[in-house]
C-alpha cells in the first residue's frame, strides 16, 4: 500500500512538471505583460529595463527552470498587476473558492446519489420520469445561463438571495469564511447550485444507470430471495456495488468544480481564485496564471490519488490483486 | 399422509407481450412433503425455473401469476406483497441459484452475509447470529470456517461458494428450499458433492426441496419424485423410480432414451426429433404432438388432458412399449 502511494506521488510530480511546461509555453502567446504594466508614456529603455528586471528577456527553458526552482520552494513570484507575492494573493482568495467548491460538491454528491438511487428504484414512476426529464436541462444548459436565470428568479424577481459577492465573512485564523454569517450562507446558495448543478445531474444519471445494472445482478436477486429488507438490498448490497465508477467520476468532477469555478465566479463576482485567474489573463499576469494552474493540477492529482485509495477501501478484490501482483 | 409443505394448484404464469399473451407456466399442480425432494426436469424454456421463481415471488415483470394457488404449509403465499412476501423468503422458502460465482455480493464478507440473513429472520442477538453463521459454514463443510468468516466471495472456489450459498439458503431454517440448477455451473467432480450435501442437510432437517435441473443423472440420484415439464405444462409426475424405468408420457420416454447410461454401453442415443416450440408459437392440441411418435388425430385437435395417473397424455405408453 505504501509502495503504491509512493509510486503515485512520483507519477504526480511528473504530471505537475508536464502541466507546468505546457502552461508556461502557452503564456508566451497570451500577450506581452509589459504593455499593460507601463503606461502610455513609456520609452524603449523603460521597456527593456522592465523586461530584464522580470527576466522575460531570457530564453524560455531558463525562465521555466527558474520558475520550477522557485515554485519548489513555495515562491511563485510577485504579481505583475498587484505587486504582491502570488502566494499571499492565492491564500487570500483560495478560501472563497474552496468553500464554494465544497458546498457545491456536497450538493452534487448528496443530491446526485439520492436522486440516482430513487429514480433507479422507481424506474417507471411519474416522479422519476419527471426528475429524469428535468435533469436533461441541468446537463444541457451552460453554466453561465443557469447562473443568470437563478439570479433573475431569486435575486431580481423574488429578492430572496443576493446576486453577487460573498456577503459578510469572518476571519478564522488565516481563513476567511462565509459559513458563520447568515448573509455569507445566503450568498453561497445561488453560486453553489449554479456550479454544482451539472455535476449533480451527471452523478444522478450515472448512479441511476449503475444501479439499474446492479439491480439485475444475481446477488441482488439472491438478497431478495433471502428476505432482506428493501433498504438493505438497495443501500447495503446494491449501492455499494455501484460506488467504484461513481467515485471515479465524482472525483474528477470535484476537480472540475474547482477548476471551472471560473465561470460561476465571474457571473456572481465571487472573490475566489477563478475570478483572480480571469483578471490575470486579461492583464497577462504570468506569475498568477502559472501558480493558479499549478494549484489546480495539484488538486486534480490529489483527488485522483484519494479516489484510487478509496477503490481499495470499497472493493476487496482489488486488495488481493495488488498483493498477488507484487508476489 | 402428512399434509404437504408446498402445494401448488393449477398455477398459471403469464407474460403479456405486444403480440401475444405467453404462458410459460400453464396449469401446473404438484405437492412436496416434508423431507421430500421433488425433481423438476425439462428442456430450457420448459418453465421449470419460472415455476420456482413464481413460488418464491421472484417473477420479473411483466411475468406474473395469472391464476392458481400456492400454499406453504397452511398459508397461501401467491399474491403476497411487501412485508408478507419478505417474511416468507428466507424464512419460509430458501433459494439456491445456478451460478455461485454471481449469487454472492462481492463486497461483503460471507460471514456477514449469513449473519445478516439470520438477524433478519430469527429473534437472536448479533453475537448469536454470528455463532450460528459459523455453525452454518461448518455444517456445509467449509474448512477452517472460523477463519473464513471474514473472507470475501472471490477468495473461494466455485464449489466452496455454492456451499456458502447453500448455507445462506438454509441459515434461517426454511421449510422449503428451491434449488434452481444448483450444479449446472460447477465442475462435474464437485457436482456430486454439492448434491450430496444438499440432500443430507435437507434430510436432517426435514426440509422439502424443489430441485430444478435438466440433468437426469442428478434427478436419479437425488429426487424422491420427479416432475417432467414440457412447454410450460406438466407432462409427467411420479416417483422417480417409476418415471425413470417406465416412463408413461412419450416425452419422458424420449428423454430417457436420449440419456446416456453406462449400462447401455456404446449404443447410439435416441433423439427426440425437432425442438420444443417457442411459447409464442405453440401448436394446436397437445404441445408435444409434432414430435410425438404416438400422435393421433385427437392429439392434434384437443389439448393434452389433465393428469391421468402419472402422465398428461391421451395415449400414455403401454407396458409392451416400455419393454
XYZ file of C-alpha atoms in Angstrom:
650
model
C 0.000 0.000 0.000
C 2.801 2.384 0.980
C 4.723 1.426 -2.148
C 1.644 2.205 -4.176
C 1.290 5.651 -2.625
C 4.951 6.473 -3.166
C 4.713 5.325 -6.753
C 1.661 7.501 -7.270
C 3.321 10.554 -5.726
C 6.261 10.079 -8.062
C 3.864 9.930 -11.013
C 2.119 13.030 -9.715
C 5.371 15.009 -9.768
C 5.892 14.070 -13.416
C 2.341 15.186 -14.204
C 2.895 18.508 -12.465
C 6.139 19.115 -14.374
C 4.348 18.494 -17.648
C 1.446 20.756 -16.720
C 3.914 23.480 -15.835
C 5.711 23.056 -19.121
C 2.549 23.218 -21.203
C 1.197 26.157 -19.225
C 4.435 28.054 -19.495
C 4.803 27.559 -23.198
C 1.274 28.814 -23.718
C 1.816 32.004 -21.771
C 4.126 33.215 -24.492
C 1.139 33.557 -26.760
C -1.188 35.325 -24.354
C 0.381 38.703 -24.871
C 3.148 40.883 -23.566
C 2.746 41.830 -19.890
C 4.971 44.862 -20.396
C 2.255 46.557 -22.463
C -0.105 46.541 -19.515
C 2.419 47.354 -16.838
C 3.836 50.511 -18.332
C 1.623 53.426 -19.078
C 1.140 55.286 -22.340
C 4.263 57.373 -21.885
C 6.927 54.755 -21.940
C 10.271 54.727 -23.653
C 12.075 51.879 -25.313
C 14.572 51.985 -22.464
C 11.821 51.573 -19.862
C 10.530 48.508 -21.654
C 13.965 46.942 -21.897
C 14.713 47.665 -18.259
C 11.454 46.077 -17.028
C 11.890 43.112 -19.331
C 15.335 42.450 -17.880
C 14.083 43.012 -14.371
C 11.317 40.403 -14.788
C 13.659 38.005 -16.533
C 11.466 37.970 -19.633
C 14.450 38.542 -21.899
C 15.890 35.186 -21.006
C 15.255 32.112 -23.195
C 12.189 30.006 -22.434
C 13.950 26.999 -20.846
C 15.763 29.294 -18.417
C 12.506 31.007 -17.430
C 10.849 27.650 -16.892
C 13.737 26.287 -14.835
C 13.742 29.391 -12.697
C 10.004 29.111 -12.160
C 10.382 25.494 -11.091
C 13.199 26.179 -8.636
C 11.245 28.971 -7.045
C 7.948 27.055 -7.038
C 9.603 24.110 -5.335
C 10.458 26.470 -2.504
C 6.892 27.764 -2.350
C 7.774 31.007 -4.058
C 5.548 31.793 -7.009
C 6.919 35.256 -7.612
C 5.262 38.626 -7.480
C 2.065 39.503 -9.318
C 2.750 41.908 -12.183
C -0.550 43.604 -11.606
C -0.832 43.853 -7.836
C 2.865 43.934 -6.979
C 2.343 41.457 -4.117
C 3.599 37.893 -3.681
C 1.373 35.467 -5.577
C 1.247 33.049 -2.658
C -0.292 35.782 -0.476
C -2.897 36.600 -3.095
C -3.794 32.932 -3.566
C -4.026 32.311 0.179
C -6.390 35.255 0.394
C -8.571 34.112 -2.499
C -8.491 30.334 -2.052
C -10.921 30.095 0.912
C -13.718 31.657 -1.146
C -13.260 29.154 -3.973
C -12.746 26.164 -1.707
C -15.848 26.924 0.326
C -17.889 27.370 -2.815
C -16.481 24.168 -4.312
C -17.040 22.217 -1.096
C -20.673 23.274 -0.825
C -21.480 22.644 -4.472
C -19.556 19.376 -4.451
C -21.518 18.236 -1.416
C -24.751 19.372 -3.035
C -23.889 17.494 -6.227
C -22.863 14.322 -4.424
C -25.624 14.036 -1.836
C -28.465 15.010 -4.112
C -26.973 13.210 -7.109
C -26.661 9.895 -5.288
C -30.034 10.219 -3.561
C -31.918 11.086 -6.739
C -29.980 8.482 -8.713
C -30.978 5.753 -6.283
C -34.558 6.996 -6.161
C -35.006 7.117 -9.937
C -33.440 3.672 -10.277
C -35.722 2.066 -7.682
C -38.862 3.735 -9.003
C -37.737 3.463 -12.561
C -41.151 3.788 -14.150
C -42.739 6.122 -11.623
C -44.077 9.502 -12.591
C -41.748 11.389 -10.240
C -38.725 9.510 -11.573
C -39.566 10.321 -15.144
C -40.142 13.947 -14.198
C -36.750 14.111 -12.458
C -35.022 12.485 -15.411
C -36.597 14.939 -17.826
C -35.714 17.956 -15.727
C -32.174 16.640 -15.312
C -31.707 16.978 -19.058
C -31.879 20.712 -18.512
C -29.084 20.521 -15.965
C -26.917 18.583 -18.390
C -27.581 20.697 -21.428
C -27.807 24.312 -20.232
C -24.488 26.164 -19.997
C -23.401 27.185 -16.508
C -23.475 30.926 -17.077
C -27.037 30.747 -18.351
C -28.185 28.790 -15.306
C -26.463 31.359 -13.088
C -28.153 34.240 -14.831
C -31.555 32.530 -14.721
C -31.153 31.874 -10.990
C -30.134 35.476 -10.379
C -33.116 36.676 -12.376
C -35.541 34.484 -10.463
C -34.236 34.626 -6.894
C -32.491 37.984 -6.772
C -34.299 40.199 -9.226
C -37.871 38.871 -9.166
C -38.172 37.374 -5.702
C -35.395 39.294 -3.984
C -34.632 36.399 -1.636
C -30.936 35.925 -2.250
C -28.039 38.235 -3.116
C -26.880 38.242 -6.713
C -23.168 38.793 -6.172
C -20.316 38.648 -3.665
C -19.727 36.539 -0.579
C -21.766 38.514 1.924
C -20.203 39.090 5.333
C -17.189 36.961 6.120
C -15.445 36.092 9.359
C -11.704 35.714 9.776
C -10.785 32.413 11.437
C -7.023 32.134 11.650
C -5.762 32.855 8.159
C -9.023 31.700 6.620
C -11.926 33.965 5.709
C -15.131 32.012 5.962
C -18.648 32.805 4.854
C -20.087 29.830 6.741
C -20.547 31.688 10.015
C -22.790 34.552 8.993
C -26.345 34.445 7.690
C -25.538 36.693 4.765
C -22.458 34.612 3.939
C -24.544 31.436 3.833
C -27.261 33.113 1.779
C -24.682 34.364 -0.692
C -23.393 30.796 -1.098
C -26.676 29.259 -2.223
C -27.024 30.536 -5.784
C -23.395 30.147 -6.874
C -23.212 26.685 -5.265
C -26.291 25.494 -7.143
C -25.046 27.037 -10.375
C -21.657 25.408 -10.025
C -22.888 22.012 -8.856
C -25.990 21.524 -10.994
C -24.198 19.957 -13.926
C -22.220 17.636 -11.666
C -25.347 16.777 -9.709
C -27.246 15.672 -12.804
C -24.213 13.823 -14.091
C -23.774 11.891 -10.839
C -27.503 11.242 -10.659
C -27.621 9.779 -14.157
C -24.525 7.712 -13.518
C -25.811 6.358 -10.200
C -29.127 5.551 -11.826
C -27.663 3.600 -14.716
C -25.204 1.773 -12.452
C -27.992 0.944 -10.009
C -30.215 -0.413 -12.775
C -27.322 -2.584 -13.874
C -26.560 -3.855 -10.378
C -30.224 -4.446 -9.502
C -30.312 -7.038 -12.274
C -27.367 -8.902 -10.758
C -27.801 -12.371 -9.323
C -26.657 -11.382 -5.867
C -29.459 -8.827 -5.687
C -31.999 -11.489 -6.631
C -30.392 -13.724 -4.043
C -30.520 -10.963 -1.428
C -34.232 -10.594 -2.157
C -34.733 -14.351 -2.093
C -33.188 -14.361 1.375
C -35.911 -11.979 2.521
C -33.706 -9.000 3.271
C -35.374 -5.638 3.679
C -35.576 -3.313 0.672
C -33.441 -0.786 2.490
C -30.699 -3.343 2.978
C -30.998 -4.646 -0.592
C -30.808 -1.168 -2.107
C -28.214 0.518 0.039
C -26.098 -2.221 1.618
C -25.976 -4.540 -1.367
C -26.756 -2.524 -4.485
C -25.462 0.990 -3.874
C -22.111 -0.167 -2.566
C -21.561 -2.120 -5.763
C -22.141 0.980 -7.876
C -19.604 3.061 -5.987
C -16.388 2.335 -7.895
C -17.445 4.022 -11.150
C -19.391 6.638 -9.234
C -16.352 7.608 -7.160
C -14.174 7.806 -10.257
C -16.486 10.264 -11.916
C -17.279 12.142 -8.725
C -13.582 12.662 -8.021
C -12.908 14.031 -11.471
C -15.984 16.214 -11.270
C -14.896 17.599 -7.917
C -11.682 18.704 -9.591
C -13.753 20.153 -12.397
C -15.867 22.058 -9.895
C -12.779 23.799 -8.553
C -11.303 24.372 -11.980
C -14.478 25.561 -13.666
C -15.487 27.775 -10.801
C -14.091 30.472 -13.087
C -17.370 30.923 -14.932
C -19.559 30.855 -11.846
C -17.233 33.217 -10.025
C -17.404 35.604 -12.935
C -21.195 35.517 -13.095
C -21.571 36.039 -9.343
C -18.497 38.243 -8.877
C -17.324 35.701 -6.324
C -13.944 36.814 -4.945
C -12.198 33.478 -5.475
C -9.201 32.209 -7.418
C -11.230 31.720 -10.596
C -12.037 35.391 -10.809
C -8.406 36.096 -9.967
C -7.343 33.932 -12.898
C -9.662 35.654 -15.361
C -8.317 39.036 -14.298
C -4.775 37.694 -14.518
C -5.327 36.570 -18.098
C -6.617 39.977 -19.095
C -3.512 41.557 -17.632
C -1.078 38.794 -18.765
C -0.093 38.337 -15.131
C 2.115 35.319 -15.754
C 3.087 34.509 -12.132
C -0.559 34.379 -11.069
C -1.613 32.276 -14.043
C 1.230 29.826 -13.506
C 0.549 29.497 -9.806
C -3.178 29.010 -10.424
C -2.636 26.263 -12.977
C -0.175 24.506 -10.683
C -2.676 24.742 -7.824
C -5.442 23.236 -9.934
C -3.250 20.407 -11.148
C -2.122 19.626 -7.598
C -5.780 19.361 -6.655
C -6.625 17.068 -9.574
C -3.679 14.852 -8.834
C -4.532 14.771 -5.133
C -8.173 13.931 -5.764
C -7.187 11.133 -8.114
C -4.882 9.687 -5.505
C -7.698 9.736 -2.959
C -10.025 8.104 -5.483
C -7.525 5.311 -6.067
C -7.201 4.730 -2.340
C -10.995 4.633 -1.992
C -11.139 1.826 -4.554
C -9.167 -0.325 -2.154
C -11.427 0.606 0.715
C -14.551 -0.343 -1.250
C -13.585 -3.351 -3.319
C -11.768 -6.207 -1.571
C -10.967 -7.823 -4.920
C -8.548 -5.014 -5.744
C -6.650 -5.516 -2.492
C -5.964 -9.123 -3.365
C -4.875 -8.372 -6.915
C -2.285 -5.958 -5.686
C -0.790 -8.394 -3.226
C -0.656 -11.070 -5.886
C 0.862 -8.713 -8.416
C 3.702 -7.974 -6.049
C 4.319 -11.581 -5.043
C -50.171 -38.919 4.974
C -48.924 -35.679 6.497
C -50.065 -32.504 4.781
C -47.580 -31.247 2.195
C -45.148 -28.401 2.893
C -45.693 -26.907 -0.529
C -48.830 -27.255 -2.531
C -49.129 -25.717 -5.986
C -52.580 -25.806 -7.571
C -53.249 -25.004 -11.230
C -50.515 -22.385 -11.331
C -50.573 -20.187 -14.424
C -47.847 -17.647 -15.113
C -48.466 -15.198 -17.926
C -46.268 -12.720 -19.768
C -48.203 -10.160 -21.747
C -46.233 -9.064 -24.801
C -47.202 -6.737 -27.573
C -48.130 -9.557 -29.905
C -49.477 -12.242 -27.668
C -50.119 -13.448 -24.162
C -47.448 -16.013 -23.334
C -47.928 -18.723 -20.737
C -44.542 -20.004 -19.603
C -46.298 -21.967 -16.840
C -49.689 -23.436 -17.644
C -51.936 -25.141 -15.071
C -49.166 -26.779 -13.105
C -50.046 -28.654 -9.890
C -47.806 -30.541 -7.508
C -47.129 -31.116 -3.804
C -43.908 -31.539 -1.888
C -43.968 -33.216 1.513
C -41.623 -32.516 4.405
C -38.195 -34.016 3.789
C -39.137 -34.898 0.243
C -37.088 -33.948 -2.806
C -39.084 -33.218 -5.934
C -37.001 -33.055 -9.087
C -38.313 -30.794 -11.822
C -36.831 -31.564 -15.232
C -37.322 -30.345 -18.759
C -35.558 -28.596 -21.595
C -34.567 -24.953 -21.444
C -37.662 -22.831 -21.598
C -39.979 -25.575 -20.359
C -40.995 -23.388 -17.409
C -39.030 -25.101 -14.615
C -37.232 -22.021 -13.323
C -40.285 -19.869 -13.922
C -42.275 -22.186 -11.642
C -39.605 -21.926 -8.933
C -39.489 -18.144 -9.228
C -43.276 -17.952 -9.062
C -43.298 -19.926 -5.813
C -40.850 -17.555 -4.102
C -42.394 -14.478 -5.700
C -39.364 -13.511 -7.759
C -41.019 -13.249 -11.160
C -39.654 -10.325 -13.137
C -42.256 -8.020 -14.555
C -44.204 -8.294 -16.767
C -44.366 -12.005 -15.868
C -46.975 -12.603 -13.168
C -49.124 -15.281 -11.619
C -52.391 -15.134 -13.531
C -54.277 -17.798 -11.634
C -53.843 -20.792 -9.384
C -52.839 -21.129 -5.761
C -49.587 -21.687 -3.921
C -49.753 -22.886 -0.332
C -46.806 -23.089 2.016
C -47.940 -25.273 4.913
C -51.316 -23.763 5.782
C -50.619 -20.335 4.357
C -51.470 -19.115 0.908
C -48.432 -17.305 -0.462
C -49.258 -16.389 -4.057
C -50.159 -12.742 -4.289
C -48.221 -11.851 -1.146
C -46.563 -8.450 -1.311
C -44.161 -6.313 0.665
C -43.536 -7.400 4.234
C -45.582 -10.592 3.976
C -43.586 -11.778 0.984
C -40.305 -10.735 2.561
C -41.011 -12.839 5.627
C -41.740 -15.897 3.504
C -38.498 -15.507 1.600
C -35.537 -16.831 3.512
C -37.618 -17.941 6.498
C -40.300 -19.981 4.705
C -38.507 -20.707 1.461
C -34.770 -20.671 0.842
C -33.377 -20.463 -2.638
C -30.164 -21.672 -4.238
C -29.299 -20.144 -7.588
C -27.498 -21.605 -10.528
C -24.293 -19.597 -10.561
C -22.437 -19.401 -7.246
C -19.933 -17.014 -8.829
C -22.531 -14.293 -9.163
C -25.016 -15.003 -6.391
C -22.871 -13.663 -3.553
C -22.311 -9.966 -3.004
C -18.634 -9.440 -3.901
C -18.168 -6.584 -1.444
C -19.358 -8.197 1.788
C -17.576 -10.900 3.803
C -19.501 -14.180 3.658
C -19.890 -14.354 7.432
C -21.632 -11.016 7.350
C -23.956 -12.078 4.545
C -25.030 -15.115 6.528
C -25.472 -13.360 9.850
C -27.467 -10.517 8.270
C -29.883 -13.121 6.910
C -30.169 -14.818 10.300
C -30.704 -11.489 12.067
C -33.431 -10.641 9.602
C -35.489 -13.725 10.313
C -34.669 -15.155 13.717
C -35.032 -13.435 17.093
C -31.365 -13.664 18.056
C -28.659 -11.246 19.151
C -25.831 -10.189 16.870
C -23.261 -12.427 18.540
C -25.692 -15.345 18.498
C -26.277 -14.735 14.771
C -22.533 -14.800 14.169
C -22.198 -18.029 16.126
C -24.965 -19.548 14.032
C -23.372 -18.285 10.827
C -20.163 -20.023 11.842
C -22.064 -23.224 12.620
C -23.786 -22.999 9.237
C -20.450 -22.675 7.444
C -19.066 -25.636 9.360
C -22.121 -27.670 8.514
C -21.707 -27.148 4.769
C -18.092 -28.224 5.049
C -16.103 -25.010 4.703
C -12.649 -25.873 6.066
C -11.337 -23.585 8.827
C -14.750 -21.924 8.875
C -13.884 -19.600 11.717
C -11.001 -18.056 9.795
C -13.070 -17.827 6.611
C -15.950 -15.866 8.161
C -14.271 -12.610 7.147
C -13.311 -13.837 3.681
C -14.867 -12.340 0.576
C -16.599 -14.442 -2.081
C -13.752 -14.077 -4.581
C -11.456 -15.885 -2.180
C -13.424 -19.125 -2.615
C -13.618 -21.628 -5.448
C -16.893 -22.244 -7.284
C -17.769 -25.342 -5.295
C -16.965 -23.646 -1.981
C -19.068 -20.671 -2.982
C -22.012 -22.922 -3.754
C -21.571 -24.387 -0.254
C -21.754 -20.857 1.122
C -24.874 -20.230 -0.956
C -26.457 -23.375 0.462
C -25.537 -22.265 3.990
C -27.204 -18.937 3.192
C -30.341 -20.581 1.831
C -30.675 -22.814 4.901
C -29.489 -20.472 7.655
C -32.939 -19.158 8.564
C -34.274 -22.722 8.754
C -36.780 -22.592 5.877
C -39.429 -25.265 5.355
C -38.708 -25.467 1.642
C -35.609 -24.997 -0.467
C -35.848 -24.226 -4.162
C -32.597 -25.198 -5.832
C -32.515 -23.819 -9.375
C -29.896 -25.759 -11.336
C -27.567 -25.759 -8.317
C -24.835 -27.787 -10.009
C -25.029 -26.661 -13.631
C -22.246 -24.098 -13.283
C -19.938 -26.406 -11.339
C -17.219 -28.865 -12.314
C -18.509 -32.395 -12.707
C -16.299 -33.574 -9.854
C -17.831 -31.028 -7.497
C -21.444 -31.562 -8.615
C -21.854 -34.848 -6.756
C -20.501 -33.362 -3.527
C -22.881 -30.417 -3.673
C -25.881 -32.630 -4.417
C -24.948 -34.995 -1.588
C -24.575 -32.033 0.762
C -27.945 -30.562 -0.185
C -29.574 -33.963 0.187
C -28.020 -34.649 3.605
C -28.858 -31.231 5.068
C -32.464 -31.359 3.931
C -32.957 -34.944 5.141
C -31.566 -33.968 8.561
C -33.874 -31.020 8.944
C -36.896 -32.395 7.182
C -36.717 -29.571 4.665
C -38.701 -30.065 1.487
C -36.705 -29.498 -1.705
C -37.737 -28.440 -5.168
C -34.749 -29.351 -7.301
C -34.887 -27.741 -10.735
C -32.448 -29.262 -13.191
C -32.085 -30.609 -16.690
C -29.689 -33.286 -15.520
C -31.423 -36.669 -15.400
C -28.445 -38.135 -13.547
C -28.890 -35.666 -10.696
C -32.584 -36.479 -10.539
C -31.996 -40.213 -10.498
C -29.525 -39.870 -7.645
C -31.363 -37.337 -5.537
C -35.060 -36.987 -6.047
C -37.884 -38.921 -4.465
C -40.380 -37.884 -7.090
C -39.916 -36.209 -10.416
C -41.991 -33.719 -12.391
C -41.325 -33.532 -16.127
C -42.239 -30.255 -17.759
C -42.752 -29.533 -21.425
C -43.696 -26.171 -22.936
C -44.989 -24.847 -19.629
C -47.065 -27.862 -18.700
C -46.503 -30.863 -16.520
C -46.071 -33.866 -18.775
C -45.485 -36.436 -16.095
C -45.288 -36.566 -12.327
C -44.442 -39.625 -10.303
C -41.991 -41.487 -8.088
C -38.533 -41.246 -9.558
C -38.003 -44.983 -9.949
C -41.234 -45.458 -11.895
C -40.701 -42.485 -14.132
C -37.108 -43.351 -14.947
C -37.638 -47.028 -15.594
C -41.146 -46.993 -17.023
C -41.981 -43.581 -18.424
C -45.655 -43.075 -19.006
C -45.568 -39.950 -21.175
C -43.989 -40.346 -24.621
C -41.915 -37.202 -23.975
C -40.423 -38.677 -20.808
C -39.758 -41.888 -22.674
C -37.953 -39.877 -25.342
C -35.931 -38.037 -22.691
C -34.902 -41.289 -21.058
C -33.971 -42.726 -24.417
C -31.694 -39.767 -25.074
C -29.883 -40.007 -21.732
C -26.535 -41.819 -21.873
C -26.383 -44.709 -19.427
C -23.339 -46.751 -18.573
C -25.471 -49.900 -18.717
C -26.403 -49.251 -22.347
C -22.795 -49.450 -23.433
C -21.860 -47.647 -26.631
C -25.238 -47.870 -28.313
C -26.344 -44.842 -30.278
C -28.562 -42.429 -28.301
C -32.081 -41.792 -29.430
C -33.140 -38.309 -30.269
C -36.499 -36.661 -29.995
C -36.985 -35.165 -33.465
C -37.455 -31.416 -33.706
C -37.216 -28.997 -30.806
C -39.530 -27.596 -28.183
C -41.846 -24.967 -29.683
C -41.447 -21.349 -28.700
C -44.110 -20.072 -26.315
C -45.430 -17.699 -28.943
C -45.872 -20.482 -31.468
C -47.424 -23.418 -29.641
C -49.124 -25.930 -31.907
C -52.794 -26.697 -31.511
C -53.781 -29.648 -29.401
C -51.077 -31.242 -27.278
C -47.924 -29.120 -27.421
C -45.801 -32.234 -27.886
C -47.760 -33.745 -30.774
C -45.469 -32.631 -33.647
C -42.586 -34.531 -32.041
C -44.519 -37.418 -30.555
C -44.158 -40.897 -32.064
C -47.662 -41.787 -30.884
C -49.573 -38.816 -32.244
C -53.156 -39.451 -33.299
C -55.826 -37.174 -34.684
C -57.098 -36.361 -31.180
C -53.651 -35.020 -30.136
C -53.662 -32.515 -32.992
C -57.058 -31.145 -32.065
C -57.587 -31.465 -28.321
C -55.228 -30.008 -25.759
C -53.457 -32.568 -23.607
C -55.765 -33.930 -20.900
C -55.310 -33.222 -17.200
C -53.080 -35.650 -15.318
C -54.349 -39.177 -15.715
C -52.363 -41.438 -13.498
C -48.809 -40.200 -13.938
C -48.985 -38.520 -17.304
C -50.937 -35.780 -19.022
C -51.344 -37.699 -22.263
C -54.199 -39.116 -24.341
C -52.199 -42.190 -25.243
C -49.664 -42.942 -22.493
C -47.006 -45.571 -23.021
C -48.252 -49.084 -22.576
C -46.407 -51.819 -20.764
C -45.405 -53.509 -24.025
C -43.939 -50.301 -25.440
C -41.795 -49.714 -22.387
C -40.319 -53.170 -22.604
